[in-house]
Tab-separated table of C-alpha atoms and ligand atoms in Angstrom:
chain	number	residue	atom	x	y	z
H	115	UNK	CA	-106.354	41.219	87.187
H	116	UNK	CA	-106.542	44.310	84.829
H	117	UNK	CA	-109.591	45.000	83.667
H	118	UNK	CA	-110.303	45.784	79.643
H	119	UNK	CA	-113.284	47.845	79.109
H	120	UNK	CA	-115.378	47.574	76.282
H	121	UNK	CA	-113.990	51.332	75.042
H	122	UNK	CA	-110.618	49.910	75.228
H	123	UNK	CA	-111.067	46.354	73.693
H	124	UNK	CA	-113.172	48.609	70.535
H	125	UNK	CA	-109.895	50.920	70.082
H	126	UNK	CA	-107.402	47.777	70.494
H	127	UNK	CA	-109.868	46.238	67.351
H	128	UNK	CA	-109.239	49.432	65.548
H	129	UNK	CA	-105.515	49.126	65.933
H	130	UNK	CA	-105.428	45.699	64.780
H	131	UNK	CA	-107.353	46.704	61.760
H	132	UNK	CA	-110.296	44.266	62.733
H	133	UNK	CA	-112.770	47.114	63.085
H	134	UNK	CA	-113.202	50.967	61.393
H	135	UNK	CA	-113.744	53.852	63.390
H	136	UNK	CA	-117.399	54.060	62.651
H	137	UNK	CA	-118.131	51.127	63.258
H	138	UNK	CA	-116.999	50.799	66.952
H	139	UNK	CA	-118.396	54.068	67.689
H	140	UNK	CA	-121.475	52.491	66.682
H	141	UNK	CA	-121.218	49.498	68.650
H	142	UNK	CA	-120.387	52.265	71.729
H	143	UNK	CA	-123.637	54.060	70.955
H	144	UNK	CA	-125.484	50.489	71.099
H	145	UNK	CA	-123.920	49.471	74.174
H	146	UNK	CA	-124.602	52.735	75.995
H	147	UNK	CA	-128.333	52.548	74.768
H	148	UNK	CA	-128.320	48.581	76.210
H	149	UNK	CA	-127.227	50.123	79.503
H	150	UNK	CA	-130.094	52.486	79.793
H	151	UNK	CA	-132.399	49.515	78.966
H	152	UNK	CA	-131.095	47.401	81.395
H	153	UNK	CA	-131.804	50.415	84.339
H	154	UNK	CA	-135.743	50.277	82.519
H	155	UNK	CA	-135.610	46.471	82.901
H	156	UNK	CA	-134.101	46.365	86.738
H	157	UNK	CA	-136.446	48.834	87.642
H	158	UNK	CA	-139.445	46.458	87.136
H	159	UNK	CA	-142.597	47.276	88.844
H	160	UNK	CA	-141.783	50.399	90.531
H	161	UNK	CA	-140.443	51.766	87.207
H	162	UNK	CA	-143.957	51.464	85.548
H	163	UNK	CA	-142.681	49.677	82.588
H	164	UNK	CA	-144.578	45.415	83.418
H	165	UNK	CA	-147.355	45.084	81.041
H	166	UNK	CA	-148.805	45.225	77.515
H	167	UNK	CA	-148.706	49.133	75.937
H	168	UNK	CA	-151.579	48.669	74.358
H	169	UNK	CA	-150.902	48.241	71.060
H	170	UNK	CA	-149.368	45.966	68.362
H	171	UNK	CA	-146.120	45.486	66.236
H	172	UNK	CA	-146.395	44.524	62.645
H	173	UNK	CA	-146.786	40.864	63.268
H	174	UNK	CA	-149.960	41.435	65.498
H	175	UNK	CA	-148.021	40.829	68.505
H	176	UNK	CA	-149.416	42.192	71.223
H	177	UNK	CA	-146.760	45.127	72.633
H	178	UNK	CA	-145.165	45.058	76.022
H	179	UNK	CA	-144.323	48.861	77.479
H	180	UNK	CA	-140.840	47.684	77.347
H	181	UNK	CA	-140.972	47.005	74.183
H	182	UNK	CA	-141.721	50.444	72.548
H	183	UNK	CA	-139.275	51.866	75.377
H	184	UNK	CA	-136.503	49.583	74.246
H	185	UNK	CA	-137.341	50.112	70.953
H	186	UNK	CA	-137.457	54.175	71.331
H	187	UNK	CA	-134.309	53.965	73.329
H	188	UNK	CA	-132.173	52.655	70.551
H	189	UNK	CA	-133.692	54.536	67.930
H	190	UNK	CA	-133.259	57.743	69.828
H	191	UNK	CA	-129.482	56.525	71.023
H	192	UNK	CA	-128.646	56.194	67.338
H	193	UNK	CA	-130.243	58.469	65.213
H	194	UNK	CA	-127.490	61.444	65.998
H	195	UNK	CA	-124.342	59.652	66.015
H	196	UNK	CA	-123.666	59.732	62.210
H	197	UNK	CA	-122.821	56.336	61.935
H	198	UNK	CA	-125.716	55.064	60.607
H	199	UNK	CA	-127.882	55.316	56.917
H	200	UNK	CA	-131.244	53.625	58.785
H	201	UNK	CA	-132.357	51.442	61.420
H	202	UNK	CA	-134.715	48.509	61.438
H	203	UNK	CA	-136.633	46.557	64.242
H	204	UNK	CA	-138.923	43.910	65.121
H	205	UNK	CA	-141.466	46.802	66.488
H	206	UNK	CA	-141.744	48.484	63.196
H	207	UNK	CA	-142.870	47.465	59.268
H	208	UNK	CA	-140.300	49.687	57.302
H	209	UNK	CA	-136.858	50.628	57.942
H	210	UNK	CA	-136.576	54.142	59.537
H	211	UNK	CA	-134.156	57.019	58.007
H	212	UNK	CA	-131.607	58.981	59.933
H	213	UNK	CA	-133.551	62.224	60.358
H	214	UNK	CA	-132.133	64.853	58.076
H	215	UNK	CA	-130.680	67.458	60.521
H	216	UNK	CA	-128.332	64.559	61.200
H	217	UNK	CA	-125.057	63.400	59.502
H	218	UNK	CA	-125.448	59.810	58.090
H	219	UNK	CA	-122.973	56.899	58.086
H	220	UNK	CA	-122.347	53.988	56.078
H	221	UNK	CA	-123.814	51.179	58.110
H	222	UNK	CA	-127.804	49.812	58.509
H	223	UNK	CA	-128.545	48.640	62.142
H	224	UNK	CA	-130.858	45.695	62.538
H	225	UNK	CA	-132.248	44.715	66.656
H	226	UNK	CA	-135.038	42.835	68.468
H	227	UNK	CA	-134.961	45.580	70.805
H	228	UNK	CA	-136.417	43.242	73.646
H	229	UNK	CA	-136.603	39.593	73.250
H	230	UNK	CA	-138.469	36.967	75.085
H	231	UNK	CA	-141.002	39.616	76.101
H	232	UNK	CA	-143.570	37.003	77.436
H	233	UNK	CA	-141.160	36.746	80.509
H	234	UNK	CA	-140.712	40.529	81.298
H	235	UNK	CA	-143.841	40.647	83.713
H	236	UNK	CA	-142.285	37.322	85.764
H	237	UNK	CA	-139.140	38.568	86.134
H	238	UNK	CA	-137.062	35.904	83.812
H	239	UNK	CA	-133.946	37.200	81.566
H	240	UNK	CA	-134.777	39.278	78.383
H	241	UNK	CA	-132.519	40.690	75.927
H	242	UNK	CA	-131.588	42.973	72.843
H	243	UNK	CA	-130.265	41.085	69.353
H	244	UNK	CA	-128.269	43.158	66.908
H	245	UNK	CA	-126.738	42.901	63.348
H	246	UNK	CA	-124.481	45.374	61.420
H	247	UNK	CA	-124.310	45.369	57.978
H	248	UNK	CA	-123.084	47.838	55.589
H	249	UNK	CA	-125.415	50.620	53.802
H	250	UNK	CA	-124.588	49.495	49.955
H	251	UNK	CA	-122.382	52.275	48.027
H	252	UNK	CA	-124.187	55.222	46.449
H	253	UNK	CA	-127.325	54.550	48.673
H	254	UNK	CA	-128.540	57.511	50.113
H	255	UNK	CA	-132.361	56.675	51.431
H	256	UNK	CA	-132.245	52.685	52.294
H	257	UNK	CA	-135.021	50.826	51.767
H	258	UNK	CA	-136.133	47.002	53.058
H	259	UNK	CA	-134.283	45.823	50.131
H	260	UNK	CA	-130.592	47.008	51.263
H	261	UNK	CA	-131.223	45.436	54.150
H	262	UNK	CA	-131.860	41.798	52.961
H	263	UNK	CA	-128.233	41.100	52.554
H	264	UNK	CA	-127.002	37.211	53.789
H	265	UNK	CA	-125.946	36.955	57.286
H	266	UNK	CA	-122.066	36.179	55.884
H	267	UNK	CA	-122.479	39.499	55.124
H	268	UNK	CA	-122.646	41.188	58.524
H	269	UNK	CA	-120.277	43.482	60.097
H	270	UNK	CA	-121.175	42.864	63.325
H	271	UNK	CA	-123.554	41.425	66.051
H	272	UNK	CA	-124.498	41.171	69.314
H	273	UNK	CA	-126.603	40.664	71.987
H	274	UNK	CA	-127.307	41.748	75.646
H	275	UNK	CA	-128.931	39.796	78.172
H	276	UNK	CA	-130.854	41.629	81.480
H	277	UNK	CA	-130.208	38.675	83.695
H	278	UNK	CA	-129.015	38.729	87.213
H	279	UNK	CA	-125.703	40.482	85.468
H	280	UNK	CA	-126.244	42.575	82.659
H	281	UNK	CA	-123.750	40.801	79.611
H	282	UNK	CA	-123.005	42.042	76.556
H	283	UNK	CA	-121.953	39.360	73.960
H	284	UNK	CA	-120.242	40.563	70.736
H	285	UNK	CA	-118.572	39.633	67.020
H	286	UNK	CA	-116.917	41.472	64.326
H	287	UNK	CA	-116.124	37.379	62.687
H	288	UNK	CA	-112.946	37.475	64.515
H	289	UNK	CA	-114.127	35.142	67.382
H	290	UNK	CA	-117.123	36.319	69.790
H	291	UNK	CA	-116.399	37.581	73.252
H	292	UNK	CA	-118.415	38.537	76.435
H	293	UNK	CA	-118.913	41.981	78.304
H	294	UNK	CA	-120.273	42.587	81.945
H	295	UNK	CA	-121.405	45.268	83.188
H	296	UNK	CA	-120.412	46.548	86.024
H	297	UNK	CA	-123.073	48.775	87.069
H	298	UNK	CA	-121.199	51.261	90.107
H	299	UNK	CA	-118.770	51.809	87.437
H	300	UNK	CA	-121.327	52.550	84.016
H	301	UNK	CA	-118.681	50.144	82.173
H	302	UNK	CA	-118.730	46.815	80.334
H	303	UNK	CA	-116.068	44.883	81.013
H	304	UNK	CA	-114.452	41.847	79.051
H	305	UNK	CA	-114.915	38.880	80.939
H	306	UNK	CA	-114.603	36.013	78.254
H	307	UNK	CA	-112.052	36.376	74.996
H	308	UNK	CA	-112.572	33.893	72.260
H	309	UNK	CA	-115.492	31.953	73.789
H	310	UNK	CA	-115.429	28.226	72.449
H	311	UNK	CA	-118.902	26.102	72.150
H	312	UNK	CA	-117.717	22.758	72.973
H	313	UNK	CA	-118.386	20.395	70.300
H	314	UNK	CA	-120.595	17.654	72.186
H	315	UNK	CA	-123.136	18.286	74.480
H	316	UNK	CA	-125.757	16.442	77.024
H	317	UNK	CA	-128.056	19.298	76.997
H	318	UNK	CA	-130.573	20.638	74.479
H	319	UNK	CA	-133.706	23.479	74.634
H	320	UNK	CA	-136.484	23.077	72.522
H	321	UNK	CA	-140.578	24.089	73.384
H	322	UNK	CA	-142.119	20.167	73.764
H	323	UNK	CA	-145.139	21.611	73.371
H	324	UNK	CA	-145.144	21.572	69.864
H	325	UNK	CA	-143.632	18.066	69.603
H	326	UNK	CA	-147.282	16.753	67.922
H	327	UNK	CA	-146.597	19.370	65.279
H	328	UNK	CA	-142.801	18.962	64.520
H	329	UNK	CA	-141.715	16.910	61.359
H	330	UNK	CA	-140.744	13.768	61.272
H	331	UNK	CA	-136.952	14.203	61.302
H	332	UNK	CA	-137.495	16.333	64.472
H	333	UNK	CA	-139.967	13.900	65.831
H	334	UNK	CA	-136.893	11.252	65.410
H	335	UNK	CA	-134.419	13.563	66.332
H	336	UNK	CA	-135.739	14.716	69.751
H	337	UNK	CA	-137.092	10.841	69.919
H	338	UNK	CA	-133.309	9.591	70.279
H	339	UNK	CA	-132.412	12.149	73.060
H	340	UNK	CA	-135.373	11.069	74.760
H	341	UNK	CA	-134.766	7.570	74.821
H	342	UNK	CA	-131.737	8.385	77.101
H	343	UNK	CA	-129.127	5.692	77.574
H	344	UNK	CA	-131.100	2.851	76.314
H	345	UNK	CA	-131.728	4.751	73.068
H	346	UNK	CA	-129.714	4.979	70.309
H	347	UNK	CA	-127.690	7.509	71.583
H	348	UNK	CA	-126.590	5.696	74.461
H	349	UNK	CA	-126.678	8.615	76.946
H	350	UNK	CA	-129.214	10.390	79.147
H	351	UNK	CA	-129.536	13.848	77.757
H	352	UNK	CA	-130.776	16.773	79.684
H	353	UNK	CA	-133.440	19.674	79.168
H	354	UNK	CA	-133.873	23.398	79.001
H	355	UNK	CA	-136.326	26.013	77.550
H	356	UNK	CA	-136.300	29.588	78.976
H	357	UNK	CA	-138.100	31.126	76.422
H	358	UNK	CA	-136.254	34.063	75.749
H	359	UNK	CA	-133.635	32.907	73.267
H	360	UNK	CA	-130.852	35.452	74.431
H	361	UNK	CA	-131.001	33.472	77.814
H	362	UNK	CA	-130.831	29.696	76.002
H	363	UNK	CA	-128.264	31.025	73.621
H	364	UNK	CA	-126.342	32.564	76.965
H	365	UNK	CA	-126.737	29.421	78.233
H	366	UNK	CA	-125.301	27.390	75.167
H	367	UNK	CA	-122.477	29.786	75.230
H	368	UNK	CA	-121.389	29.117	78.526
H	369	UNK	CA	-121.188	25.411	78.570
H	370	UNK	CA	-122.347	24.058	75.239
H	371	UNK	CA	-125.777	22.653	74.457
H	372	UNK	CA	-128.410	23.142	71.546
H	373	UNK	CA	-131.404	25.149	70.505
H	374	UNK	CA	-133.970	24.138	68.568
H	375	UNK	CA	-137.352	26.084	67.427
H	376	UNK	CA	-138.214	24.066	64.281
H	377	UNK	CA	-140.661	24.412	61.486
H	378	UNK	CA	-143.855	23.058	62.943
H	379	UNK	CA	-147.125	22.518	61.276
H	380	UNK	CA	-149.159	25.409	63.517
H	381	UNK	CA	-146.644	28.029	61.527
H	382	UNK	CA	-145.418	26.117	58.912
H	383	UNK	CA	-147.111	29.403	56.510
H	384	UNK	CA	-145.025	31.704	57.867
H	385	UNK	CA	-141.479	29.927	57.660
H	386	UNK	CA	-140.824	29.543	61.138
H	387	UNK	CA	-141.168	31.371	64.337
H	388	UNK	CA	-138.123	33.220	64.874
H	389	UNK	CA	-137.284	36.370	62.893
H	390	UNK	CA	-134.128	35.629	60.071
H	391	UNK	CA	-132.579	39.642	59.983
H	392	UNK	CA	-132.511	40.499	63.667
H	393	UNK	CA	-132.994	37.084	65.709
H	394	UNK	CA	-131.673	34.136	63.660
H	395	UNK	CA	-128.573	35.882	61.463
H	396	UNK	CA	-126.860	37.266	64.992
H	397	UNK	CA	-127.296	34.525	66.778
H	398	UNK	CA	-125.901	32.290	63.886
H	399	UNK	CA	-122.581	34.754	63.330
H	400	UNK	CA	-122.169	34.772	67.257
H	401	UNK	CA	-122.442	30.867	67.339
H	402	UNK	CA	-120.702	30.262	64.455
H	403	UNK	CA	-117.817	32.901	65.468
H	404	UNK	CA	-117.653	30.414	69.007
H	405	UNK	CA	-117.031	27.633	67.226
H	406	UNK	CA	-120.490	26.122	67.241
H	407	UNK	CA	-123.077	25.556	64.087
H	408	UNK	CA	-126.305	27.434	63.137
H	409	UNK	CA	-128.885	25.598	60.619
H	410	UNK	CA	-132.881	25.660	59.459
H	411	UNK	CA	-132.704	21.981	59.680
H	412	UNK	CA	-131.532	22.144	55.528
H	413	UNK	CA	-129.007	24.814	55.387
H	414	UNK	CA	-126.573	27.212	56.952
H	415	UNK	CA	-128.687	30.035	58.471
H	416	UNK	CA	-126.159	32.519	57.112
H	417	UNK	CA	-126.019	31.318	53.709
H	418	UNK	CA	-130.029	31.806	53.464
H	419	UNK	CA	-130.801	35.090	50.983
H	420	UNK	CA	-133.163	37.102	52.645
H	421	UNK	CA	-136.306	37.845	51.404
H	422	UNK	CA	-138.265	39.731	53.521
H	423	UNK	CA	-137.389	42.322	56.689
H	424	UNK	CA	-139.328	40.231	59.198
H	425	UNK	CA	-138.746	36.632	57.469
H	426	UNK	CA	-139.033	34.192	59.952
H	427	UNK	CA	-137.075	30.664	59.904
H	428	UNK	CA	-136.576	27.314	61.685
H	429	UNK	CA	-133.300	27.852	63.700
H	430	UNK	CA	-131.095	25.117	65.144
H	431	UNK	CA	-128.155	26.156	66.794
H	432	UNK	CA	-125.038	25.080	68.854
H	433	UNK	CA	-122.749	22.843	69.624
H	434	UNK	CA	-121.458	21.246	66.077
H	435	UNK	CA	-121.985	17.795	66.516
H	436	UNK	CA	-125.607	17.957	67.320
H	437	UNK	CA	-126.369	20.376	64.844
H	438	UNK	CA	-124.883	18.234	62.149
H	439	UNK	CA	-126.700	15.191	63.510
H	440	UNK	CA	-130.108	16.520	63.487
H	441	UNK	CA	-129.389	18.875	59.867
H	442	UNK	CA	-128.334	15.432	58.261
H	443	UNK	CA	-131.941	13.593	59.250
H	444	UNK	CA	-134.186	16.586	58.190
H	445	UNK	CA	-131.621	15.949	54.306
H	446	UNK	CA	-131.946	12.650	54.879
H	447	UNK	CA	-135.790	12.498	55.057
H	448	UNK	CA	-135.911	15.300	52.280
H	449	UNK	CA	-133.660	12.693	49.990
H	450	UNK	CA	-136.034	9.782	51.259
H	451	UNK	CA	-139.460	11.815	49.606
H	452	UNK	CA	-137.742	13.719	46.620
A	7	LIG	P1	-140.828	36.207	72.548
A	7	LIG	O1	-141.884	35.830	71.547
A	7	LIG	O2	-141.321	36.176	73.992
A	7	LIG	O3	-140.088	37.493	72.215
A	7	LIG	O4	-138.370	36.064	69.838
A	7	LIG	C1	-139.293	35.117	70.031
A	7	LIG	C2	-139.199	34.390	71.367
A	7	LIG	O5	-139.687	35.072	72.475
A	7	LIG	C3	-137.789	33.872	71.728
A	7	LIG	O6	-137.049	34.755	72.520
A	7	LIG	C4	-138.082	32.586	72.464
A	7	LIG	O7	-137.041	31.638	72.335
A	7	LIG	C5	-139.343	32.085	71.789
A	7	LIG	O8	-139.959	33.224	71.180
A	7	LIG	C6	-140.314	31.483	72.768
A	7	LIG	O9	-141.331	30.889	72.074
A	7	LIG	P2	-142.466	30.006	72.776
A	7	LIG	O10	-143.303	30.966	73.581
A	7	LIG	O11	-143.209	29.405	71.646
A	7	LIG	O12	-141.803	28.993	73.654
């Protein structure tokens, strides 16, 4: 089988018209600075990078080291390469400018430079979320603001997950595809085209934990699956929750299944749990772009006008038919009370 490297899949995009110039040299620069994460990752204890850095982000998370090296990697990968106006990230408050000795491009860069950091120090699947959008004409220093476009508005996204293979999964809306890496060589390499979600699935991924604080339409919801083949549903389902999203959404990719980390009354105040610019709009555009669905329960994640950098939201995502299912009791329940 020939292989198609991610360099040449980027410049067969470009000749199709799917993609400009700048933009896939961007997604190059990403990809190369995912690569030197994933040797910080692999290199776990021996690499002096397990462990909290001491400090916080903005949300008064506590800080992993690999964190604030993920973080600095991609900063530092793309401040030179002139395709960029700014860059934001989980790790920091405000947006950050392309320094001024370099040349600036026409796109804003959005990532969770390293998600599902609580499993880092045991050695469970992490990643790095991403979302392109385009710098608005005649801006010249970006603020939050540009950046709080709607997700149908992105260019592009992607994520990588450090797993036993290093995979790179990506979208410019013309269908989402997956990358490995094939380490001897330095290389991703296409190893899925046009991924499809299927529609049904037996398997869903939600933290039962919270179940005492869900809502009601959840409580149901989850309830039915539960109940297995003498519920309503008529059918045993099955279980996951790695808690690093990149890994369940990996996972949902592959062979179908759902996601689920609902509103709950512990964080009801702050919207939701995951983050809406750089966690729940690339995941929804990569889902979507497979074939699959992406809600808060009430409406299409991507549809949702942003209102703050570090927003967070419910997210339910996946295969159609279970997103639709569970969307249509939360509206249902909403309809019942209004
Ligand atoms: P983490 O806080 O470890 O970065 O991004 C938030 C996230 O991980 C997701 O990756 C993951 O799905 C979720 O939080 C896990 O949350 P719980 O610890 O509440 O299960």
């Amino acid at each position: 089988m020939k292989h198609v490297s991610l360099i040449q899949f980027l410049i067969e995009e470009r000749r199709a018209g799917r993609v400009n110039a700048e933009l896939s040299l961007l997604i190059e620069v990403v990809a190369r600075a995912c690569k030197r994460i994933a040797v910080a990752t692999n290199k776990g204890a021996i690499g002096g990078v397990l462990g909290e850095a001491g400090t916080g982000n903005i949300q008064g998370e506590a800080q992993k080291k690999l964190d604030v090296i993920s973080n600095e990697i991609l900063l530092e990968a793309n401040a030179w390469g002139g395709q960029l106006a700014a860059c934001a990230s989980e790790e920091m408050e405000d947006p950050q400018p392309i320094p001024d000795m370099y040349p600036k491009g026409h796109h804003l860069l959005l990532f969770d430079p390293l998600d599902g950091s609580s499993n880092i120090d045991v050695n469970i699947s992490v990643g790095t979320i991403f979302s392109v959008l385009r710098c608005p004409d005649g801006v010249t220093e970006p603020t939050a603001e540009h950046f709080q476009q709607k997700g149908t508005t992105q260019l592009a996204a992607g994520y990588v997950v450090y797993g036993p293979a290093t995979v790179l999964v990506l979208t410019f809306g013309h269908g989402t595809h997956e990358f490995t890496l094939d380490r001897e060589v330095g290389s991703f390499i296409l190893s899925r085209r046009d991924i499809r979600i299927p529609e049904e699935t037996g398997e869903f991924a939600i933290n039962m934990s919270n179940q005492r604080h869900w809502e009601a339409p959840m409580q149901r919801y989850i309830g039915e699956l539960l109940a297995g083949l003498d519920g309503p549903r008529g059918r045993d389902f099955n279980m996951r929750w790695v808690a690093s999203m990149v890994a369940d959404v990996h996972r949902i990719i592959t062979r179908g299944g759902v996601f689920f980390y609902p509103l709950d009354a512990k964080i009801r105040s702050k919207g939701g749990k995951l983050r809406l610019m750089y966690e729940a709009n690339p995941m929804a555009f990569i889902i979507e772009q497979a074939g699959g669905a992406a809600s808060t329960g009430r409406e299409r994640i991507l549809d949702l006008q942003p209102t703050g950098l570090h927003q967070r939201v419910p997210v339910f995502l996946g295969s159609k038919k279970e997103i639709d299912i569970v969307t249509h009791y939360h509206r249902e329940a909403d309809g019942a009370q209004g």
